[in-house]
CSV table of C-alpha atoms in Angstrom, one decimal:
chain,number,residue,atom,x,y,z
A,1,UNK,CA,-40.9,-11.8,29.0
A,2,UNK,CA,-43.2,-8.9,28.9
A,3,UNK,CA,-44.9,-8.2,25.7
A,4,UNK,CA,-43.2,-4.8,25.2
A,5,UNK,CA,-39.7,-6.2,25.8
A,6,UNK,CA,-40.4,-8.8,23.3
A,7,UNK,CA,-41.6,-6.3,20.8
A,8,UNK,CA,-38.5,-4.1,21.2
A,9,UNK,CA,-36.1,-7.0,20.7
A,10,UNK,CA,-38.0,-8.2,17.4
A,11,UNK,CA,-37.9,-4.9,16.2
A,12,UNK,CA,-34.3,-4.3,16.8
A,13,UNK,CA,-33.4,-7.8,15.1
A,14,UNK,CA,-35.5,-6.8,12.1
A,15,UNK,CA,-33.8,-3.3,12.1
A,16,UNK,CA,-30.3,-4.6,12.3
A,17,UNK,CA,-31.0,-7.1,9.8
A,18,UNK,CA,-32.5,-4.9,7.2
A,19,UNK,CA,-29.5,-2.6,7.9
A,20,UNK,CA,-27.0,-5.2,7.3
A,21,UNK,CA,-28.5,-6.4,4.0
A,22,UNK,CA,-29.0,-2.9,2.8
A,23,UNK,CA,-25.2,-2.4,3.7
A,24,UNK,CA,-24.2,-5.8,2.0
A,25,UNK,CA,-26.2,-5.0,-1.2
A,26,UNK,CA,-24.4,-1.4,-1.4
A,27,UNK,CA,-21.0,-3.1,-0.8
A,28,UNK,CA,-21.6,-6.1,-3.4
A,29,UNK,CA,-22.6,-3.4,-5.8
A,30,UNK,CA,-19.6,-1.3,-5.6
A,31,UNK,CA,-17.7,-4.4,-5.7
A,32,UNK,CA,-19.1,-5.8,-8.8
A,33,UNK,CA,-18.7,-2.5,-10.6
A,34,UNK,CA,-14.8,-1.9,-9.5
A,35,UNK,CA,-13.6,-5.2,-9.4
A,36,UNK,CA,-12.6,-5.6,-13.3
A,37,UNK,CA,-11.0,-2.3,-13.1
A,38,UNK,CA,-9.0,-3.0,-10.2
A,39,UNK,CA,-7.4,-6.4,-11.5
A,40,UNK,CA,-6.8,-4.5,-14.5
A,41,UNK,CA,-5.1,-2.1,-12.8
A,42,UNK,CA,-3.1,-4.6,-10.8
A,43,UNK,CA,-2.1,-6.2,-13.8
A,44,UNK,CA,-1.0,-3.2,-15.5
A,45,UNK,CA,0.7,-1.9,-12.6
A,46,UNK,CA,2.8,-5.3,-12.6
A,47,UNK,CA,3.9,-5.0,-16.0
A,48,UNK,CA,4.9,-1.2,-15.6
A,49,UNK,CA,6.8,-2.4,-12.6
A,50,UNK,CA,8.8,-5.3,-14.6
A,51,UNK,CA,9.6,-3.2,-17.4
A,52,UNK,CA,10.8,-0.3,-15.2
A,53,UNK,CA,13.1,-2.5,-13.4
A,54,UNK,CA,14.5,-4.0,-16.5
A,55,UNK,CA,15.3,-0.6,-17.7
A,56,UNK,CA,12.8,-0.2,-20.3
A,57,UNK,CA,10.5,2.8,-20.4
A,58,UNK,CA,8.8,4.9,-23.1
A,59,UNK,CA,11.9,6.5,-24.4
A,60,UNK,CA,13.7,3.3,-24.5
A,61,UNK,CA,11.1,0.7,-25.3
A,62,UNK,CA,11.7,-2.9,-25.0
A,63,UNK,CA,12.6,-4.9,-28.3
A,64,UNK,CA,10.1,-6.7,-30.1
A,65,UNK,CA,12.2,-9.9,-30.0
A,66,UNK,CA,11.8,-10.1,-26.2
A,67,UNK,CA,9.8,-12.6,-24.4
A,68,UNK,CA,8.7,-13.6,-20.9
A,69,UNK,CA,8.5,-16.9,-19.7
A,70,UNK,CA,6.6,-17.6,-16.4
A,71,UNK,CA,7.6,-20.8,-14.5
A,72,UNK,CA,5.4,-21.7,-11.4
A,73,UNK,CA,7.1,-23.6,-8.4
A,74,UNK,CA,4.9,-26.0,-6.5
A,75,UNK,CA,5.7,-27.9,-3.5
A,76,UNK,CA,4.2,-31.6,-4.3
A,77,UNK,CA,3.6,-34.0,-0.9
A,78,UNK,CA,3.0,-37.7,-1.7
A,79,UNK,CA,2.7,-39.0,1.9
A,80,UNK,CA,6.0,-38.4,3.4
A,81,UNK,CA,7.8,-37.8,0.6
A,82,UNK,CA,8.3,-34.3,-0.8
A,83,UNK,CA,9.5,-32.9,-4.0
A,84,UNK,CA,9.2,-29.7,-6.0
A,85,UNK,CA,7.2,-29.3,-9.2
A,86,UNK,CA,8.1,-26.8,-11.9
A,87,UNK,CA,5.4,-25.8,-14.1
A,88,UNK,CA,7.5,-24.4,-17.1
A,89,UNK,CA,6.9,-23.9,-21.2
A,90,UNK,CA,8.3,-26.9,-22.9
A,91,UNK,CA,8.2,-26.5,-26.5
A,92,UNK,CA,5.1,-24.6,-27.3
A,93,UNK,CA,3.0,-25.8,-24.3
A,94,UNK,CA,3.6,-26.3,-20.8
A,95,UNK,CA,5.1,-29.3,-18.9
A,96,UNK,CA,5.7,-30.2,-15.4
A,97,UNK,CA,9.5,-31.2,-14.3
A,98,UNK,CA,9.4,-32.9,-11.0
A,99,UNK,CA,12.7,-32.5,-9.0
A,100,UNK,CA,13.4,-34.2,-5.6
A,101,UNK,CA,14.4,-32.1,-2.6
A,102,UNK,CA,18.1,-33.1,-3.4
A,103,UNK,CA,17.9,-31.6,-7.0
A,104,UNK,CA,17.6,-35.0,-8.7
A,105,UNK,CA,15.2,-35.3,-11.8
A,106,UNK,CA,12.0,-37.5,-10.8
A,107,UNK,CA,10.0,-37.1,-14.2
A,108,UNK,CA,8.2,-34.8,-16.6
A,109,UNK,CA,4.8,-34.7,-17.4
A,110,UNK,CA,3.3,-32.8,-20.2
A,111,UNK,CA,0.5,-30.3,-19.8
A,112,UNK,CA,-2.1,-29.2,-22.2
A,113,UNK,CA,-2.1,-25.6,-21.2
A,114,UNK,CA,-1.4,-22.1,-22.4
A,115,UNK,CA,0.3,-19.3,-20.7
A,116,UNK,CA,-2.7,-16.9,-20.4
A,117,UNK,CA,-4.7,-19.7,-18.9
A,118,UNK,CA,-2.2,-20.5,-16.2
A,119,UNK,CA,-2.2,-16.9,-15.1
A,120,UNK,CA,-5.3,-17.7,-13.2
A,121,UNK,CA,-4.5,-19.3,-10.1
A,122,UNK,CA,-7.4,-21.6,-10.0
A,123,UNK,CA,-7.2,-23.0,-13.1
A,124,UNK,CA,-3.4,-23.1,-12.7
A,125,UNK,CA,-3.7,-25.4,-9.7
A,126,UNK,CA,-6.4,-27.7,-11.5
A,127,UNK,CA,-4.1,-28.2,-14.4
A,128,UNK,CA,-1.1,-29.0,-11.9
A,129,UNK,CA,-3.1,-31.2,-9.8
A,130,UNK,CA,-4.4,-32.9,-12.8
A,131,UNK,CA,-0.6,-33.5,-14.2
A,132,UNK,CA,0.7,-35.0,-10.9
A,133,UNK,CA,-2.3,-37.0,-9.9
A,134,UNK,CA,-4.9,-37.0,-7.0
A,135,UNK,CA,-2.7,-38.7,-4.7
A,136,UNK,CA,-0.4,-36.0,-4.4
A,137,UNK,CA,-0.9,-32.9,-2.3
A,138,UNK,CA,-0.1,-29.7,-4.2
A,139,UNK,CA,1.1,-26.2,-2.8
A,140,UNK,CA,1.9,-23.0,-4.8
A,141,UNK,CA,5.1,-21.6,-3.7
A,142,UNK,CA,6.2,-18.8,-6.0
A,143,UNK,CA,6.7,-18.0,-9.7
A,144,UNK,CA,9.6,-16.5,-11.6
A,145,UNK,CA,9.8,-14.9,-15.3
A,146,UNK,CA,12.6,-15.6,-17.4
A,147,UNK,CA,13.1,-12.8,-20.0
A,148,UNK,CA,14.8,-13.8,-23.2
A,149,UNK,CA,15.8,-11.6,-26.3
A,150,UNK,CA,15.7,-13.5,-29.5
A,151,UNK,CA,16.1,-17.1,-27.5
A,152,UNK,CA,18.8,-15.5,-25.5
A,153,UNK,CA,18.4,-15.5,-21.6
A,154,UNK,CA,18.7,-11.9,-20.5
A,155,UNK,CA,17.2,-11.4,-17.1
A,156,UNK,CA,15.2,-13.1,-14.2
A,157,UNK,CA,12.4,-11.5,-12.6
A,158,UNK,CA,11.2,-12.7,-9.3
A,159,UNK,CA,8.8,-11.8,-6.8
A,160,UNK,CA,9.4,-12.1,-3.1
A,161,UNK,CA,8.5,-10.9,0.4
A,162,UNK,CA,10.6,-10.8,3.7
A,163,UNK,CA,10.3,-9.0,7.2
A,164,UNK,CA,10.6,-5.4,7.6
A,165,UNK,CA,10.8,-3.5,10.5
A,166,UNK,CA,6.9,-3.5,11.3
A,167,UNK,CA,5.6,-5.6,8.6
A,168,UNK,CA,6.2,-7.6,5.6
A,169,UNK,CA,8.2,-6.2,2.4
A,170,UNK,CA,6.8,-7.3,-1.0
A,171,UNK,CA,9.2,-6.7,-3.6
A,172,UNK,CA,9.6,-7.3,-7.4
A,173,UNK,CA,13.5,-7.9,-8.6
A,174,UNK,CA,15.2,-8.1,-11.6
A,175,UNK,CA,18.6,-10.2,-11.9
A,176,UNK,CA,20.5,-10.3,-15.5
A,177,UNK,CA,21.7,-13.7,-16.7
A,178,UNK,CA,24.8,-13.8,-14.4
A,179,UNK,CA,22.5,-13.1,-11.5
A,180,UNK,CA,23.9,-9.6,-10.9
A,181,UNK,CA,21.1,-7.1,-9.5
A,182,UNK,CA,19.3,-5.0,-12.3
A,183,UNK,CA,17.1,-3.5,-9.7
A,184,UNK,CA,14.2,-4.1,-7.4
A,185,UNK,CA,10.5,-2.3,-6.6
A,186,UNK,CA,9.1,-2.1,-3.5
A,187,UNK,CA,5.5,-3.0,-4.2
A,188,UNK,CA,4.2,-3.1,-0.5
A,189,UNK,CA,5.5,-2.0,3.0
A,190,UNK,CA,4.4,-0.5,6.1
A,191,UNK,CA,7.6,1.0,7.1
A,192,UNK,CA,7.4,4.2,9.1
A,193,UNK,CA,6.8,7.4,6.8
A,194,UNK,CA,9.6,9.7,6.8
A,195,UNK,CA,12.2,7.1,8.0
A,196,UNK,CA,12.0,3.5,7.0
A,197,UNK,CA,9.3,4.3,4.2
A,198,UNK,CA,12.4,5.6,2.3
A,199,UNK,CA,13.4,2.2,1.0
A,200,UNK,CA,11.2,2.9,-1.9
A,201,UNK,CA,13.2,5.8,-2.9
A,202,UNK,CA,15.7,6.0,-5.6
A,203,UNK,CA,18.8,6.8,-3.9
A,204,UNK,CA,18.3,3.6,-1.8
A,205,UNK,CA,17.2,1.1,-4.1
A,206,UNK,CA,19.8,2.4,-6.7
A,207,UNK,CA,22.6,1.4,-4.4
A,208,UNK,CA,21.6,-2.2,-5.4
A,209,UNK,CA,21.5,-1.6,-9.0
A,210,UNK,CA,24.4,-3.3,-11.0
A,211,UNK,CA,26.0,-5.4,-7.7
A,212,UNK,CA,27.1,-9.0,-8.8
A,213,UNK,CA,26.1,-11.8,-7.3
A,214,UNK,CA,29.3,-11.9,-5.3
A,215,UNK,CA,29.2,-8.2,-4.2
A,216,UNK,CA,25.8,-8.3,-3.2
A,217,UNK,CA,26.3,-11.4,-1.1
A,218,UNK,CA,29.1,-10.0,0.8
A,219,UNK,CA,27.5,-6.6,1.3
A,220,UNK,CA,26.7,-5.2,4.8
A,221,UNK,CA,24.8,-2.2,6.1
A,222,UNK,CA,27.0,0.8,7.2
A,223,UNK,CA,25.9,3.6,9.1
A,224,UNK,CA,28.1,6.1,7.4
A,225,UNK,CA,27.2,9.1,5.2
A,226,UNK,CA,26.7,8.6,1.5
A,227,UNK,CA,29.3,10.2,-0.4
A,228,UNK,CA,28.0,13.1,-2.0
A,229,UNK,CA,28.7,12.2,-5.7
A,230,UNK,CA,27.2,9.0,-5.2
A,231,UNK,CA,24.0,10.6,-3.6
A,232,UNK,CA,23.8,13.0,-6.5
A,233,UNK,CA,24.1,10.3,-9.1
A,234,UNK,CA,21.3,8.1,-7.3
A,235,UNK,CA,18.9,11.1,-7.0
A,236,UNK,CA,19.4,12.3,-10.8
A,237,UNK,CA,21.1,15.3,-10.0
A,238,UNK,CA,23.9,14.2,-12.0
A,239,UNK,CA,22.8,12.5,-15.3
A,240,UNK,CA,24.1,10.8,-18.2
A,241,UNK,CA,27.7,9.5,-18.5
A,242,UNK,CA,29.0,11.1,-15.5
A,243,UNK,CA,26.3,9.5,-13.3
A,244,UNK,CA,27.2,6.1,-14.7
A,245,UNK,CA,30.9,6.3,-13.9
A,246,UNK,CA,30.3,7.4,-10.4
A,247,UNK,CA,28.0,4.6,-9.6
A,248,UNK,CA,30.2,2.2,-11.3
A,249,UNK,CA,32.8,3.6,-9.1
A,250,UNK,CA,30.6,3.0,-6.1
A,251,UNK,CA,29.0,-0.5,-7.0
A,252,UNK,CA,31.4,-2.3,-4.9
A,253,UNK,CA,30.3,-0.3,-1.7
A,254,UNK,CA,28.4,-1.4,1.1
A,255,UNK,CA,24.9,-0.4,1.6
A,256,UNK,CA,24.7,3.1,3.2
A,257,UNK,CA,22.0,2.8,5.7
A,258,UNK,CA,18.9,5.4,5.7
A,259,UNK,CA,19.2,8.1,8.3
A,260,UNK,CA,17.0,6.6,11.5
A,261,UNK,CA,16.1,3.4,9.6
A,262,UNK,CA,19.0,1.0,10.0
A,263,UNK,CA,16.8,-1.9,10.8
A,264,UNK,CA,14.6,-1.1,7.9
A,265,UNK,CA,17.8,-0.9,5.7
A,266,UNK,CA,19.3,-4.0,6.8
A,267,UNK,CA,15.9,-6.0,6.4
A,268,UNK,CA,16.0,-5.0,2.8
A,269,UNK,CA,19.6,-6.1,2.2
A,270,UNK,CA,19.2,-9.2,4.0
A,271,UNK,CA,15.8,-10.1,2.2
A,272,UNK,CA,17.3,-9.3,-1.0
A,273,UNK,CA,20.7,-11.3,-0.4
A,274,UNK,CA,18.3,-14.6,0.6
A,275,UNK,CA,15.9,-13.9,-2.3
A,276,UNK,CA,19.0,-13.9,-4.9
A,277,UNK,CA,20.9,-16.8,-3.2
A,278,UNK,CA,17.8,-19.1,-2.9
A,279,UNK,CA,17.0,-18.1,-6.5
A,280,UNK,CA,20.6,-18.7,-7.6
A,281,UNK,CA,20.7,-22.2,-6.1
A,282,UNK,CA,17.1,-23.1,-7.7
A,283,UNK,CA,18.0,-22.0,-11.1
A,284,UNK,CA,21.4,-23.7,-11.1
A,285,UNK,CA,19.3,-27.1,-10.1
A,286,UNK,CA,16.7,-26.6,-12.4
A,287,UNK,CA,19.0,-25.8,-15.3
A,288,UNK,CA,21.2,-28.7,-14.9
A,289,UNK,CA,18.1,-31.1,-14.8
A,290,UNK,CA,16.8,-29.6,-18.2
A,291,UNK,CA,20.1,-29.8,-19.7
A,292,UNK,CA,20.5,-33.4,-18.7
A,293,UNK,CA,17.4,-34.8,-19.8
A,294,UNK,CA,17.4,-32.6,-22.9
A,295,UNK,CA,14.2,-30.7,-22.4
A,296,UNK,CA,13.3,-28.2,-25.1
A,297,UNK,CA,12.5,-25.0,-23.1
A,298,UNK,CA,12.4,-21.5,-25.0
A,299,UNK,CA,14.7,-20.1,-22.6
B,1,UNK,CA,-36.1,20.3,15.4
B,2,UNK,CA,-34.1,23.1,13.2
B,3,UNK,CA,-31.3,25.0,14.7
B,4,UNK,CA,-30.5,28.6,14.3
B,5,UNK,CA,-27.2,28.5,12.3
B,6,UNK,CA,-27.3,29.2,8.6
B,7,UNK,CA,-25.6,26.9,6.2
B,8,UNK,CA,-22.6,29.2,5.9
B,9,UNK,CA,-22.3,29.2,9.8
B,10,UNK,CA,-22.6,25.5,9.8
B,11,UNK,CA,-19.6,25.2,7.4
B,12,UNK,CA,-17.7,27.8,9.2
B,13,UNK,CA,-18.3,26.3,12.5
B,14,UNK,CA,-16.7,23.0,11.6
B,15,UNK,CA,-13.6,24.9,10.0
B,16,UNK,CA,-13.0,27.2,12.8
B,17,UNK,CA,-14.7,27.5,16.0
B,18,UNK,CA,-15.6,23.6,16.3
B,19,UNK,CA,-12.4,22.6,14.3
B,20,UNK,CA,-12.5,18.7,15.0
B,21,UNK,CA,-8.9,18.7,15.5
B,22,UNK,CA,-8.0,21.5,17.2
B,23,UNK,CA,-11.2,22.2,19.4
B,24,UNK,CA,-13.0,19.3,19.7
B,25,UNK,CA,-9.8,17.3,19.9
B,26,UNK,CA,-11.6,14.4,18.2
B,27,UNK,CA,-9.6,11.7,16.0
B,28,UNK,CA,-6.2,12.6,17.4
B,29,UNK,CA,-5.0,8.8,16.5
B,30,UNK,CA,-5.0,10.0,12.6
B,31,UNK,CA,-4.1,13.7,13.3
B,32,UNK,CA,-0.8,12.2,15.1
B,33,UNK,CA,-0.2,9.4,13.1
B,34,UNK,CA,-0.8,10.3,9.5
B,35,UNK,CA,0.3,14.1,9.4
B,36,UNK,CA,3.8,13.4,8.4
B,37,UNK,CA,3.6,15.1,5.2
B,38,UNK,CA,1.0,17.6,3.5
B,39,UNK,CA,0.3,15.0,1.0
B,40,UNK,CA,-1.0,12.3,3.3
B,41,UNK,CA,-2.7,14.8,5.4
B,42,UNK,CA,-4.7,16.1,2.5
B,43,UNK,CA,-5.5,12.8,0.9
B,44,UNK,CA,-6.8,11.5,4.1
B,45,UNK,CA,-8.6,14.8,4.6
B,46,UNK,CA,-10.4,14.3,1.5
B,47,UNK,CA,-11.4,10.6,2.2
B,48,UNK,CA,-13.0,11.5,5.4
B,49,UNK,CA,-14.7,14.3,3.7
B,50,UNK,CA,-16.7,12.1,1.6
B,51,UNK,CA,-17.0,9.4,4.3
B,52,UNK,CA,-18.5,12.1,6.5
B,53,UNK,CA,-20.7,13.6,3.8
B,54,UNK,CA,-22.2,10.2,2.8
B,55,UNK,CA,-22.7,8.9,6.5
B,56,UNK,CA,-24.3,12.0,7.6
B,57,UNK,CA,-26.8,12.0,4.5
B,58,UNK,CA,-27.6,8.5,5.3
B,59,UNK,CA,-28.3,8.8,8.6
B,60,UNK,CA,-30.1,11.8,8.4
B,61,UNK,CA,-32.5,10.1,5.7
B,62,UNK,CA,-33.1,7.4,7.6
B,63,UNK,CA,-33.1,8.8,11.1
B,64,UNK,CA,-36.6,8.0,11.8
B,65,UNK,CA,-36.3,4.5,11.2
B,66,UNK,CA,-33.3,4.0,13.3
B,67,UNK,CA,-34.1,2.2,16.7
B,68,UNK,CA,-32.7,4.3,19.6
B,69,UNK,CA,-30.8,1.3,21.3
B,70,UNK,CA,-28.8,0.2,18.4
B,71,UNK,CA,-27.8,4.0,17.0
B,72,UNK,CA,-24.4,3.3,17.2
B,73,UNK,CA,-24.3,-0.2,15.5
B,74,UNK,CA,-26.5,1.2,13.0
B,75,UNK,CA,-23.7,4.4,12.4
B,76,UNK,CA,-20.9,2.0,12.5
B,77,UNK,CA,-22.1,-0.3,9.8
B,78,UNK,CA,-23.1,3.0,7.7
B,79,UNK,CA,-19.6,4.4,8.2
B,80,UNK,CA,-18.1,0.9,7.2
B,81,UNK,CA,-20.2,0.8,4.2
B,82,UNK,CA,-19.2,4.1,3.0
B,83,UNK,CA,-15.6,3.4,3.7
B,84,UNK,CA,-15.5,0.3,1.7
B,85,UNK,CA,-17.1,2.0,-1.0
B,86,UNK,CA,-14.6,4.5,-1.3
B,87,UNK,CA,-11.9,2.1,-0.9
B,88,UNK,CA,-13.2,0.2,-3.9
B,89,UNK,CA,-13.8,3.3,-6.1
B,90,UNK,CA,-10.2,4.5,-5.4
B,91,UNK,CA,-8.6,1.4,-6.1
B,92,UNK,CA,-10.3,1.1,-9.5
B,93,UNK,CA,-10.2,4.6,-10.5
B,94,UNK,CA,-7.2,6.1,-8.8
B,95,UNK,CA,-4.7,3.5,-8.6
B,96,UNK,CA,-1.4,5.7,-8.0
B,97,UNK,CA,-3.3,7.7,-5.1
B,98,UNK,CA,-4.6,4.7,-3.7
B,99,UNK,CA,-1.2,2.8,-3.5
B,100,UNK,CA,-0.1,5.5,-1.1
B,101,UNK,CA,-3.1,5.9,1.1
B,102,UNK,CA,-4.5,2.4,1.0
B,103,UNK,CA,-4.0,1.4,4.3
B,104,UNK,CA,-5.1,4.7,5.9
B,105,UNK,CA,-8.5,4.3,4.2
B,106,UNK,CA,-9.6,1.3,5.9
B,107,UNK,CA,-9.0,2.9,9.4
B,108,UNK,CA,-11.5,5.9,8.7
B,109,UNK,CA,-14.0,3.5,10.1
B,110,UNK,CA,-12.9,3.9,13.6
B,111,UNK,CA,-12.5,7.9,13.2
B,112,UNK,CA,-14.4,9.3,16.3
B,113,UNK,CA,-15.2,12.7,14.5
B,114,UNK,CA,-17.7,10.8,12.2
B,115,UNK,CA,-19.6,9.0,14.6
B,116,UNK,CA,-20.1,12.0,16.9
B,117,UNK,CA,-21.2,14.2,13.9
B,118,UNK,CA,-23.9,11.4,13.4
B,119,UNK,CA,-25.0,11.3,17.0
B,120,UNK,CA,-24.7,14.8,17.6
B,121,UNK,CA,-26.4,16.3,14.5
B,122,UNK,CA,-27.4,14.1,11.7
B,123,UNK,CA,-29.6,12.0,13.8
B,124,UNK,CA,-31.6,15.3,14.8
B,125,UNK,CA,-31.2,17.6,12.1
B,126,UNK,CA,-32.8,18.0,8.5
B,127,UNK,CA,-31.2,16.4,5.4
B,128,UNK,CA,-29.6,19.5,4.0
B,129,UNK,CA,-28.5,20.9,7.5
B,130,UNK,CA,-26.7,17.7,8.0
B,131,UNK,CA,-24.9,18.1,4.5
B,132,UNK,CA,-23.4,21.2,5.3
B,133,UNK,CA,-22.5,20.4,8.9
B,134,UNK,CA,-20.6,17.2,7.2
B,135,UNK,CA,-19.1,19.4,4.7
B,136,UNK,CA,-17.9,21.7,7.5
B,137,UNK,CA,-16.4,19.1,9.7
B,138,UNK,CA,-14.8,17.2,6.9
B,139,UNK,CA,-13.3,20.4,5.6
B,140,UNK,CA,-12.1,21.2,9.0
B,141,UNK,CA,-10.5,18.1,9.7
B,142,UNK,CA,-8.8,18.4,6.5
B,143,UNK,CA,-7.5,21.8,7.3
B,144,UNK,CA,-6.0,20.3,10.6
B,145,UNK,CA,-4.4,17.6,9.0
B,146,UNK,CA,-2.9,20.0,6.3
B,147,UNK,CA,-1.6,22.6,8.6
B,148,UNK,CA,-0.1,19.8,10.9
B,149,UNK,CA,1.5,17.9,8.0
B,150,UNK,CA,2.9,21.4,6.9
B,151,UNK,CA,4.7,22.1,10.2
B,152,UNK,CA,5.9,18.5,10.4
B,153,UNK,CA,6.9,18.0,7.0
B,154,UNK,CA,8.7,21.6,7.1
B,155,UNK,CA,10.5,21.0,10.2
B,156,UNK,CA,11.1,16.9,9.9
B,157,UNK,CA,12.1,16.6,6.4
B,158,UNK,CA,12.7,20.4,5.3
B,159,UNK,CA,10.2,19.8,2.4
B,160,UNK,CA,6.8,21.1,1.4
B,161,UNK,CA,4.4,19.3,-0.6
B,162,UNK,CA,7.2,16.9,-1.3
B,163,UNK,CA,9.6,19.6,-3.0
B,164,UNK,CA,12.7,20.1,-1.1
B,165,UNK,CA,12.7,23.7,0.2
B,166,UNK,CA,15.4,23.9,3.0
B,167,UNK,CA,17.8,21.2,1.4
B,168,UNK,CA,18.2,19.7,4.7
B,169,UNK,CA,16.3,18.0,7.5
B,170,UNK,CA,16.1,20.4,10.6
B,171,UNK,CA,14.8,18.1,13.1
B,172,UNK,CA,14.3,14.4,12.5
B,173,UNK,CA,12.3,14.5,15.6
B,174,UNK,CA,9.2,15.9,14.1
B,175,UNK,CA,8.7,12.9,11.7
B,176,UNK,CA,8.2,10.5,14.5
B,177,UNK,CA,4.8,9.8,16.1
B,178,UNK,CA,5.4,11.5,19.4
B,179,UNK,CA,6.2,14.8,17.9
B,180,UNK,CA,2.6,14.7,16.5
B,181,UNK,CA,1.4,15.3,19.8
B,182,UNK,CA,3.6,18.5,20.3
B,183,UNK,CA,2.6,19.8,17.1
B,184,UNK,CA,-1.0,19.5,17.9
B,185,UNK,CA,-0.6,20.7,21.4
B,186,UNK,CA,1.1,23.9,20.0
B,187,UNK,CA,-1.4,24.4,17.2
B,188,UNK,CA,-4.5,24.1,19.7
B,189,UNK,CA,-2.8,26.7,21.9
B,190,UNK,CA,-2.1,29.0,18.7
B,191,UNK,CA,-5.7,28.7,17.7
B,192,UNK,CA,-7.0,29.4,20.9
B,193,UNK,CA,-4.7,32.4,21.5
B,194,UNK,CA,-6.2,33.9,18.1
B,195,UNK,CA,-9.8,33.2,19.0
B,196,UNK,CA,-9.1,34.9,22.6
B,197,UNK,CA,-7.8,37.8,20.8
B,198,UNK,CA,-10.3,38.1,18.2
B,199,UNK,CA,-12.9,38.2,21.2
B,200,UNK,CA,-11.0,40.7,23.1
B,201,UNK,CA,-11.0,43.0,20.0
B,202,UNK,CA,-14.7,42.4,19.5
B,203,UNK,CA,-15.6,43.2,23.0
B,204,UNK,CA,-13.4,46.5,23.1
B,205,UNK,CA,-15.5,47.6,20.1
B,206,UNK,CA,-18.9,47.1,21.6
């Protein structure tokens, strides 16, 4: 290799390295400056969404006696056998309730942790690992929130994601104590703007509100025009008592597909149905176990 | 290597005679894909304007230290850095806007118009000229996105800036990606026609 070419290559390598280092420095610095604000925003947004799907806002604030209890679900693998570990509040603290895949109670392990500490995924995983022992492999599945008002169970909040027309749709959903739909909010989606993206609109999401467990389960997506009065009530053109009556009249209707986005509409319905029925099954099994073992939960 | 154009001309050039969307026909992917409404067009335009200005300034400041053989990787790195910074800042400072345009922002790295301005202008000219050129090009792109967005939003969903103006959806077709090409093509023809008229009028005067 000639001397000139060698010099050239060295110079390129040095310059590229310096450029990369500089770029890294700038990006790292921006990350450090914005990281905290970003996390805070996400948490705020999460809380706002939760209150809004429960039906609370500034003019109708949540009662002071309301409390939220988070349950984390883990899949536990020990050799060939799998089981489900629920990390849930027991008494003043948290505890792990382990159920086998058939829903039979296996064991209960008390855990020394408070709710705020468990919100951090890393700390939560280490708490869980400590509780079940090092031989068991743990995998976080999902979390759900049980809302109580003065000790009385009023609602469930669940997170979920399911396939949409293009990529996954991430939602947050609220159910009341009888598993009827209180509402859901689309947190993330990449459906087509103007078509499938309309799933975030009130007139589409509103169709799910108030549907009972059975009504939701049997609902289909239909390609018919939405009745005018129903659309007016959902978009807020008619408000107050009248709107509530119209919505009550149509609550048993199937889901009216979005114009030009039948597949997106169907994905949302199927996804919601699957989420609710899975949750219904899990909650019933967990409730039975809690009741049979006399575990003192705050909900 | 000074150029003869004044600062005002540099800005006006990007907006009209060398508009990135209608004249240079660069960055057609975003022009077609993300111009379904005025709002998305405007937001993307603002983001591009910032990235263009910061990148042009950086490159024009460091132009003497950039090895000619690795120009393009250096440009890409610069653009990627600024896109990341803007992405982070937006997500922290304007969470509401970020929720809507977050996925678009990361795509700015691949916009041809930015790389092209760095290669054609910023790496040769002075810092202040590059600044005005970047502002012009950024504004031109924003202008293009907003006009296309206006036509498509009005015809596709009957709305202007999210307000229901017509009360019905005239032609759903305009929302679909392929309609973007039609709108861009028609707009190009329109702007060329205006330019031709203007030139004719000037020639007749003289």
